[in-house]
């Protein structure tokens, strides 16, 4: 299968510290890859470089054979790449429905003038957005809350909402930074279920997560980071038995 | 699906029709030409404050320089018609196109700035414009102003007649309200609000946030330019002080008093401040014998009070009051129902 994403010698230095140190890996189409590692290992920094939030000190990211590094943040959605944030970024003052409808932006062709004159395309676009949003809200079981202000939802539901907003336009690659953090067991299982469901439909995932049971269950491949370096890579089975990983990070109690 | 709009954004026609009835009926009660002039100016300034509401309340960007765009419209119309006897309508369009270009370039340069820096940059634009119209006195008449700007006429209708002009101005206000409401009630409006909540997330969803900020900035500048053209033809005489920063501040006060998040708030705020303005001038002159710029002191106070006690403006307070009345009514109805049921 073709490589969807290739990360080559990606490095980020913040002053004296090297947050990400010459990371190499790739992600195939339809694959679910997890990045794990202790706090401060550089996982979010790696994500931020892949999603063009910060420029790497050196190295590059290739997506579908083309250089991703150096692009503007907003271009990524148009290429089919979505992301969520470790510190939730939902639109608190908008309804759940509006939040998810925002996720459809890349599919809409409304501009200020067609909107102002209310050309027929605008109504069509609104209906497309509404329909897609409704489908996803049904899938993540948020339909009952669709007219509620997003800021008033529980943390768990807000996480689900951010996820829904990221997947509503049918992206190909979805980057999730700790999608299960702060969720209870039931919510965690539900989120894992959504990821599996989308994987079946051909979506690829790169996700950071601390909950090991979920990582083992979901990931086709795991990349382990410590102090900015990749210290291991392999199937969940291989990682669970890797001496280096166990001593550096997991400890005995994780299994 | 016909009602999707209303489901998402509430009803548009109710406030629209209410304002229309008020505007149509007011001339029946207004006998003084002085009040009619104030009502016309409220219409003209509303055009600018509606644009500022889009810019500040929706795109979240401040401007303390919109008096300059107001001035560009006024001076392009004034100079082209008074000095070169051009057609007022063509002059108006030239003013709009010119303002669009200028504001787009300015917007691209300064909208990268945030908060105080943006406020300062827009003030600087205003000052530069002020100096330019003073300096280009060959065309603009400099400090002594530009006289002899003809009034508008539409087909055989002489809009120099204040009553006709009143209806004409408010017709344009309604067109602009409709245009702006249409923008707000689409995914453009949604993305403008989302920029407010999380710029980063909005960008991640594929929105070129910088581009939209510039577009809304230019759109609001064009509204101001249109207002400037109308103003020049109405007053027939324009001079630099009308286009200084103090006017930019006044515009901001109007939007803030009404409520930045609402087009209706912009119109309401404009009306309130305009009447307050006249009132302060009257009180100042008759009781304190001051005829200077007392208003500016009062505006400063109003800004502080609004920020402290009603940061969302009057419209928000009215909306909450309306909801309270409604819920009391519903509760009352329920109570009556319960007692009748008990009685039965
Ligand atoms: N903008 C920044 N400036 C300076 N240092 C930074 C910056 N961002 C991250 N770092 C540092 O880089 C290192 C990696 O941080 P990062 O957030 O990528 O870790 P992480 O693996 O995501 O951790 P966690 O599991 O806690 O989320 C940390 O030491 C952090 O302090
Ligand atoms: Mg992190």
XYZ file of C-alpha atoms and ligand atoms in Angstrom:
631
model
C 0.000 0.000 0.000
C 1.034 3.569 -0.628
C 2.414 5.772 2.087
C -0.081 8.487 2.943
C 2.224 10.321 5.314
C 5.989 10.281 5.622
C 7.859 12.020 8.384
C 11.544 12.468 7.604
C 14.200 13.402 10.154
C 11.754 15.833 11.766
C 13.436 17.951 14.450
C 12.348 20.826 16.650
C 14.593 22.766 18.985
C 13.240 25.246 21.496
C 16.279 27.223 22.537
C 18.470 24.703 24.322
C 16.106 21.742 24.395
C 15.404 19.437 21.494
C 11.695 18.665 21.826
C 11.628 16.425 18.778
C 14.815 14.769 17.631
C 15.180 13.372 14.088
C 11.931 11.431 14.002
C 11.301 9.136 11.037
C 8.140 7.186 10.379
C 5.445 6.656 7.832
C 1.747 5.934 7.818
C 0.007 3.851 5.183
C -3.437 4.491 3.811
C -6.076 3.052 6.129
C -3.635 2.581 8.990
C -4.102 3.594 12.616
C -0.824 4.629 14.199
C -0.418 5.621 17.842
C 2.313 7.819 19.289
C 3.013 7.175 22.948
C 5.568 8.440 25.408
C 5.857 10.061 28.829
C 4.818 13.670 29.503
C 7.060 16.106 27.711
C 8.311 13.473 25.270
C 7.519 15.773 22.338
C 4.325 14.185 21.014
C 2.320 17.394 20.726
C 5.290 19.182 19.216
C 5.503 16.428 16.597
C 1.781 16.871 15.877
C 2.168 20.616 15.619
C 4.882 20.229 13.023
C 2.893 17.719 10.970
C -0.149 19.991 11.007
C 1.989 23.029 10.080
C 1.318 24.929 13.320
C 5.025 25.347 13.884
C 7.876 25.042 11.410
C 10.418 22.295 12.065
C 14.020 23.206 12.801
C 14.951 20.593 10.202
C 13.414 17.678 8.383
C 10.161 17.522 6.474
C 6.729 15.958 6.226
C 5.464 14.423 2.986
C 1.767 13.845 2.333
C 0.686 11.856 -0.735
C 4.122 12.365 -2.216
C 4.056 16.143 -1.771
C 5.799 18.313 0.758
C 3.459 19.341 3.545
C 5.989 21.307 5.547
C 5.757 25.031 4.928
C 2.067 25.069 4.043
C -0.475 27.309 5.747
C -2.581 25.727 8.492
C -5.851 26.252 6.621
C -4.569 24.443 3.516
C -4.424 21.117 5.319
C -8.183 20.669 5.601
C -8.414 21.166 1.858
C -5.920 18.325 1.435
C -8.055 16.071 3.626
C -6.165 16.371 6.903
C -8.007 17.122 10.168
C -6.838 17.481 13.711
C -8.093 17.849 17.250
C -6.318 19.470 20.170
C -5.003 18.234 23.478
C -6.567 21.305 25.118
C -9.974 21.185 23.376
C -10.685 23.929 20.871
C -14.419 24.056 20.365
C -16.547 27.116 19.660
C -18.071 27.638 23.099
C -20.597 30.298 22.147
C -22.008 28.405 19.196
C -24.479 25.550 19.227
C -23.369 21.951 18.841
C -24.926 21.916 15.376
C -23.122 25.095 14.330
C -19.828 23.721 15.617
C -20.146 20.661 13.438
C -21.414 22.684 10.472
C -18.202 24.714 10.677
C -16.351 21.494 9.965
C -17.991 21.346 6.541
C -16.423 24.645 5.456
C -14.043 23.057 2.934
C -16.985 21.587 1.032
C -18.805 24.902 0.686
C -18.371 27.497 -2.026
C -20.180 30.423 -0.424
C -18.299 33.709 -0.502
C -19.189 37.100 0.956
C -20.977 38.232 -2.193
C -22.991 35.137 -2.921
C -23.948 35.153 0.757
C -24.880 38.844 0.763
C -27.087 38.521 -2.305
C -28.380 35.167 -1.090
C -27.722 33.402 -4.380
C -29.271 29.932 -4.720
C -25.900 28.252 -4.077
C -25.909 29.597 -0.531
C -29.073 27.775 0.430
C -27.806 24.619 -1.218
C -24.549 24.907 0.712
C -26.377 25.415 3.989
C -28.391 22.287 3.348
C -25.288 20.264 2.517
C -23.656 21.441 5.737
C -26.772 20.734 7.769
C -27.201 17.243 6.339
C -23.567 16.229 6.818
C -23.604 17.631 10.346
C -26.783 15.757 11.169
C -25.304 12.459 9.960
C -22.234 12.864 12.130
C -24.202 14.040 15.155
C -26.264 10.909 14.860
C -23.135 8.781 14.642
C -21.553 10.269 17.767
C -24.886 10.373 19.584
C -24.953 14.144 20.043
C -28.158 14.782 18.129
C -30.177 15.377 21.288
C -27.826 18.231 22.177
C -27.608 19.868 18.772
C -29.268 23.138 19.764
C -27.333 23.413 23.045
C -24.458 25.823 23.382
C -21.234 23.856 23.062
C -19.763 25.618 26.100
C -22.499 24.152 28.301
C -21.766 20.511 27.499
C -19.894 18.183 29.832
C -16.204 17.698 29.105
C -16.793 14.246 27.679
C -19.430 15.484 25.257
C -17.215 18.405 24.260
C -14.469 15.939 23.337
C -16.966 14.015 21.262
C -18.068 17.249 19.629
C -14.534 18.216 18.684
C -14.092 14.772 17.172
C -17.367 15.077 15.246
C -16.302 18.464 13.887
C -12.991 17.015 12.720
C -14.525 14.104 10.799
C -17.669 15.686 9.351
C -16.150 16.549 5.972
C -14.804 13.003 5.473
C -11.086 13.707 5.770
C -8.549 11.046 4.852
C -6.069 11.570 7.639
C -7.143 12.464 11.149
C -4.675 13.581 13.804
C -5.969 13.222 17.349
C -4.001 14.589 20.299
C -5.152 12.582 23.330
C -8.748 11.940 22.235
C -9.553 9.944 25.384
C -7.945 12.205 27.985
C -10.438 13.091 30.694
C -13.045 10.624 29.452
C -14.589 7.954 31.660
C -14.514 4.288 30.649
C -17.834 4.310 28.818
C -16.903 7.441 26.889
C -13.476 6.031 26.081
C -15.031 2.891 24.640
C -17.444 4.915 22.586
C -14.641 7.039 21.152
C -12.653 3.901 20.322
C -15.743 2.556 18.571
C -16.007 5.661 16.374
C -12.362 5.367 15.380
C -12.808 1.718 14.416
C -15.918 2.542 12.434
C -14.138 5.247 10.461
C -11.155 3.014 9.903
C -13.457 0.543 8.210
C -14.522 3.330 5.886
C -10.883 3.907 4.935
C -9.827 6.767 7.204
C -6.282 6.838 8.526
C -5.465 7.966 12.047
C -2.409 9.227 13.825
C -3.133 9.659 17.500
C -1.425 10.395 20.775
C -2.807 8.655 23.821
C -1.791 7.781 27.346
C -4.439 5.130 27.994
C -2.483 1.993 27.108
C -5.416 -0.417 26.894
C -7.046 1.731 24.208
C -3.795 2.157 22.326
C -3.242 -1.607 22.277
C -6.783 -2.166 21.087
C -6.853 0.435 18.328
C -3.372 0.784 16.901
C -1.996 -1.160 13.986
C 1.391 0.236 14.837
C 2.826 2.144 17.789
C 5.629 4.678 17.848
C 7.256 5.259 21.213
C 8.927 8.568 21.983
C 11.128 9.552 24.887
C 12.992 12.863 25.247
C 12.149 13.750 21.651
C 13.580 10.547 20.186
C 11.807 7.577 18.687
C 12.897 4.716 20.900
C 10.761 1.975 19.394
C 8.242 1.209 16.698
C 6.138 -1.871 16.063
C 2.845 -3.669 16.461
C 1.169 -3.501 19.875
C 2.372 -7.030 20.454
C 6.002 -6.134 19.723
C 5.893 -2.945 21.760
C 4.485 -4.722 24.800
C 7.519 -6.992 24.835
C 10.152 -4.414 23.937
C 12.682 -4.222 26.763
C 13.686 -0.645 25.986
C 10.096 0.548 26.071
C 9.323 -1.240 29.280
C 12.271 0.176 31.119
C 12.047 3.687 29.686
C 8.383 4.289 29.890
C 5.824 1.664 30.519
C 7.162 0.073 33.661
C 5.843 -3.281 34.731
C 2.478 -2.127 35.946
C 1.217 -1.099 32.515
C 0.583 -4.669 31.432
C -35.892 22.479 4.833
C -37.380 25.855 4.032
C -37.086 26.890 7.645
C -33.487 25.813 8.168
C -32.479 29.482 8.313
C -34.930 30.267 11.064
C -33.987 27.182 13.015
C -30.344 28.206 12.928
C -30.580 31.950 13.324
C -34.052 32.915 14.522
C -36.438 35.130 12.616
C -35.151 37.914 10.423
C -38.396 39.478 9.327
C -39.813 40.420 12.692
C -37.174 42.998 13.684
C -36.822 44.010 10.048
C -40.520 44.752 9.675
C -40.672 46.524 13.047
C -37.874 48.896 12.098
C -39.475 49.465 8.721
C -42.794 50.450 10.300
C -41.013 52.855 12.640
C -39.076 54.440 9.784
C -42.215 54.787 7.631
C -44.354 56.244 10.407
C -41.857 58.605 12.045
C -42.216 61.415 9.465
C -45.918 61.618 10.342
C -45.024 62.734 13.839
C -41.905 64.720 13.107
C -42.785 68.245 12.177
C -39.457 69.958 12.806
C -36.911 69.927 10.008
C -34.214 69.820 12.668
C -35.362 66.432 13.958
C -35.718 65.182 10.391
C -32.086 66.119 9.808
C -31.093 64.121 12.872
C -33.092 61.144 11.612
C -31.347 61.328 8.239
C -27.949 61.474 9.928
C -28.913 58.466 12.045
C -29.578 56.582 8.804
C -26.263 57.649 7.298
C -24.241 56.837 10.412
C -26.092 53.531 10.823
C -24.528 52.414 7.562
C -21.112 52.831 9.148
C -22.031 51.315 12.492
C -23.556 48.254 10.792
C -20.217 47.714 9.073
C -18.383 48.209 12.358
C -20.673 45.682 13.994
C -19.675 43.137 11.343
C -16.029 44.010 11.867
C -15.949 44.265 15.652
C -18.813 42.030 16.724
C -18.353 39.299 14.150
C -14.797 39.350 12.831
C -13.532 40.568 16.222
C -11.313 43.323 14.796
C -11.284 46.862 16.118
C -11.070 50.002 14.012
C -10.514 53.520 15.238
C -10.122 54.769 11.705
C -13.429 54.383 9.956
C -13.931 58.127 9.835
C -11.208 58.027 7.165
C -13.218 55.703 4.909
C -16.281 57.836 5.578
C -14.109 60.747 4.486
C -12.876 59.038 1.326
C -16.469 58.572 0.185
C -17.402 62.123 1.099
C -14.391 63.713 -0.582
C -14.470 61.588 -3.745
C -18.149 62.470 -4.173
C -17.607 66.083 -3.120
C -14.597 66.804 -5.298
C -15.882 65.006 -8.388
C -19.273 66.687 -8.291
C -18.481 70.147 -6.914
C -15.172 70.745 -8.727
C -15.569 68.651 -11.852
C -19.347 68.593 -12.209
C -19.331 64.790 -12.453
C -22.377 62.599 -12.079
C -23.028 62.024 -8.349
C -23.929 58.379 -8.906
C -20.773 57.622 -10.834
C -18.771 59.547 -8.225
C -20.367 57.418 -5.509
C -19.360 54.208 -7.280
C -15.842 55.514 -7.841
C -15.665 56.328 -4.127
C -16.751 52.802 -3.242
C -14.318 51.098 -5.602
C -11.477 53.349 -4.492
C -12.278 52.695 -0.816
C -12.409 48.958 -1.472
C -8.930 49.020 -3.016
C -7.407 51.265 -0.356
C -8.942 49.362 2.551
C -7.945 46.009 1.076
C -4.310 47.037 0.865
C -4.401 48.638 4.327
C -6.224 45.606 5.722
C -3.631 43.181 4.407
C -0.913 45.245 6.020
C -2.415 45.924 9.444
C -4.861 43.129 10.227
C -1.988 40.937 11.300
C -1.820 43.167 14.356
C -3.942 42.410 17.371
C -5.747 44.394 20.052
C -4.093 47.660 21.018
C -1.704 47.544 18.106
C -4.523 47.271 15.605
C -6.360 50.109 17.331
C -3.257 52.286 17.090
C -2.614 51.373 13.465
C -6.164 52.256 12.446
C -5.866 55.549 14.335
C -2.691 56.254 12.399
C -4.577 55.644 9.136
C -7.173 58.145 10.262
C -4.519 60.748 11.075
C -2.762 60.233 7.743
C -6.048 60.707 5.917
C -6.743 63.878 7.904
C -3.341 65.308 7.028
C -3.828 64.369 3.380
C -7.123 66.204 2.996
C -5.636 69.220 4.730
C -2.603 69.113 2.480
C -4.319 68.433 -0.825
C -6.172 71.744 -0.535
C -6.096 72.300 -4.273
C -8.718 69.570 -4.578
C -10.235 69.309 -1.129
C -10.349 72.938 -0.108
C -8.054 72.109 2.825
C -9.000 73.444 6.231
C -11.660 75.770 4.849
C -13.582 72.808 3.453
C -15.339 72.034 0.224
C -18.515 73.913 -0.637
C -21.199 73.644 -3.275
C -21.723 69.888 -3.351
C -24.995 69.370 -5.257
C -27.841 67.380 -3.776
C -28.815 64.077 -5.346
C -31.658 63.499 -7.714
C -33.070 60.153 -8.710
C -34.942 60.073 -12.025
C -37.123 63.179 -11.794
C -37.132 63.080 -8.003
C -35.218 65.860 -6.243
C -33.564 64.240 -3.238
C -32.646 67.702 -2.021
C -36.042 67.582 -0.395
C -35.242 66.335 3.146
C -38.301 64.115 3.352
C -37.465 62.333 0.090
C -33.852 62.089 1.129
C -34.942 60.610 4.458
C -36.775 57.785 2.696
C -33.941 57.312 0.226
C -31.289 57.013 2.948
C -33.346 54.595 4.996
C -34.089 52.528 1.898
C -30.323 52.116 1.491
C -29.985 51.288 5.192
C -32.506 48.482 4.731
C -30.675 47.156 1.694
C -27.415 47.163 3.653
C -29.068 45.500 6.660
C -30.443 42.787 4.397
C -27.078 42.270 2.701
C -25.291 42.091 6.062
C -27.915 39.817 7.588
C -27.591 37.475 4.630
C -23.873 37.276 5.260
C -24.389 36.639 8.959
C -27.002 34.003 8.248
C -24.696 31.861 6.134
C -21.576 29.868 6.729
C -19.627 33.134 6.393
C -21.363 34.477 9.493
C -20.720 31.221 11.241
C -17.029 31.302 10.501
C -16.795 34.922 11.625
C -18.255 33.956 14.992
C -16.021 30.928 15.225
C -12.942 33.124 14.728
C -14.057 34.851 17.921
C -14.197 31.622 19.904
C -11.080 29.947 18.552
C -9.050 31.353 15.724
C -6.796 28.301 15.727
C -9.660 25.842 15.380
C -11.283 27.917 12.653
C -8.056 27.904 10.700
C -7.705 24.157 11.180
C -11.124 23.645 9.618
C -9.797 25.111 6.390
C -10.712 28.770 6.800
C -8.216 31.344 5.589
C -8.859 33.536 8.623
C -6.606 36.386 7.492
C -8.434 36.631 4.174
C -11.838 36.876 5.813
C -10.666 39.523 8.234
C -9.479 41.649 5.320
C -12.699 41.096 3.352
C -14.882 42.158 6.271
C -12.619 45.117 6.951
C -13.008 46.236 3.336
C -16.721 45.611 3.351
C -17.157 47.789 6.427
C -14.956 50.443 4.812
C -17.181 50.395 1.726
C -20.278 50.883 3.875
C -18.543 53.893 5.436
C -17.619 55.250 2.014
C -21.215 54.954 0.838
C -22.306 56.792 3.970
C -19.706 59.485 3.246
C -21.051 60.092 -0.266
C -24.603 60.393 1.036
C -23.416 62.728 3.783
C -21.603 65.019 1.341
C -24.643 65.365 -0.905
C -26.923 65.920 2.061
C -24.867 68.507 3.926
C -23.447 70.042 0.698
C -20.404 71.257 2.614
C -17.614 69.096 4.023
C -14.603 70.000 6.133
C -11.792 67.953 7.728
C -13.010 67.979 11.382
C -15.958 65.717 10.467
C -13.488 63.000 9.516
C -11.136 63.026 12.470
C -10.484 60.306 15.079
C -13.104 61.792 17.392
C -15.726 60.709 14.875
C -14.181 57.217 14.678
C -14.481 57.012 18.447
C -18.078 58.220 18.326
C -18.883 55.455 15.831
C -17.360 52.891 18.147
C -19.418 54.222 21.059
C -22.568 53.834 18.960
C -21.820 50.200 18.187
C -20.850 49.408 21.763
C -23.904 51.019 23.321
C -26.215 49.092 21.021
C -24.292 45.838 21.306
C -21.480 44.794 18.996
C -22.944 41.385 18.257
C -26.049 42.703 16.601
C -26.837 44.662 13.466
C -29.976 45.910 15.193
C -27.827 46.979 18.109
C -25.723 49.086 15.753
C -28.788 50.936 14.485
C -30.223 51.324 17.980
C -26.908 52.570 19.371
C -26.544 55.063 16.547
C -30.016 56.477 17.214
C -29.451 56.733 20.954
C -26.065 58.403 20.696
C -27.271 60.853 18.059
C -30.154 62.011 20.233
C -27.933 62.056 23.297
C -25.481 64.141 21.314
C -28.077 66.759 20.470
C -29.339 66.715 24.027
C -25.869 67.216 25.515
C -25.246 70.086 23.129
C -28.543 71.668 24.135
C -27.983 71.235 27.868
C -24.415 72.437 27.575
C -25.378 75.568 25.723
C -28.480 76.571 27.643
C -27.435 75.753 31.175
C -23.653 75.818 31.221
C -22.938 78.141 28.308
C -20.356 75.792 26.865
C -20.292 75.328 23.128
C -17.173 73.273 22.685
C -16.594 69.569 22.493
C -18.316 68.519 25.699
C -19.573 65.424 23.928
C -16.184 63.794 23.804
C -15.957 63.806 27.599
C -19.352 62.182 27.807
C -18.402 59.540 25.212
C -15.391 58.597 27.288
C -17.659 58.129 30.284
C -20.159 56.125 28.254
C -17.450 53.761 26.995
C -16.286 53.086 30.538
C -19.829 52.573 31.829
C -20.795 50.294 28.935
C -17.676 48.174 29.405
C -18.378 47.863 33.121
C -22.120 47.327 33.233
C -23.330 46.112 29.858
C -20.484 44.745 27.782
C -22.962 43.151 25.401
C -24.883 46.352 24.861
C -28.506 47.403 25.024
C -29.791 44.820 22.583
C -28.652 42.052 24.899
C -30.422 43.659 27.846
C -33.595 44.101 25.800
C -33.435 40.485 24.635
C -33.086 39.214 28.180
C -35.938 41.429 29.320
C -38.082 40.101 26.471
C -37.289 36.504 27.434
C -38.185 37.228 31.055
C -41.521 38.748 30.089
C -42.227 35.758 27.884
C -41.351 33.210 30.555
C -43.512 35.063 33.088
C -46.356 34.979 30.585
C -45.892 31.250 30.002
C -45.763 30.566 33.741
C -48.899 32.650 34.228
C -50.673 30.721 31.516
C -49.618 27.424 33.076
C -50.837 28.530 36.473
C -54.206 29.532 35.077
C -54.426 26.190 33.307
C -53.615 24.330 36.521
C -56.210 26.183 38.559
C -58.898 25.634 35.946
C -57.988 21.956 35.799
C -58.214 21.736 39.578
C -61.541 23.469 39.533
C -62.924 21.055 36.955
N 6.529 26.599 22.493
C 7.435 25.987 23.266
N 8.518 26.650 23.728
C 9.440 26.052 24.487
N 9.376 24.768 24.847
C 8.332 24.028 24.429
C 7.310 24.601 23.617
N 6.396 23.626 23.338
C 6.827 22.519 23.957
N 7.994 22.757 24.604
C 8.757 21.763 25.358
O 8.986 20.673 24.494
C 8.879 19.445 25.211
C 7.868 18.554 24.548
O 6.553 19.078 24.795
P 5.259 18.416 24.178
O 4.108 19.283 24.529
O 5.478 18.139 22.750
O 5.150 17.057 24.978
P 4.048 15.934 24.966
O 4.730 14.683 24.632
O 2.911 16.343 24.131
O 3.627 15.883 26.501
P 2.209 15.605 27.170
O 2.056 14.125 27.242
O 2.339 16.196 28.542
O 1.181 16.273 26.353
C 8.555 19.808 26.647
O 9.746 19.813 27.375
C 7.999 21.207 26.544
O 8.263 21.929 27.699
Mg 0.951 16.722 24.411
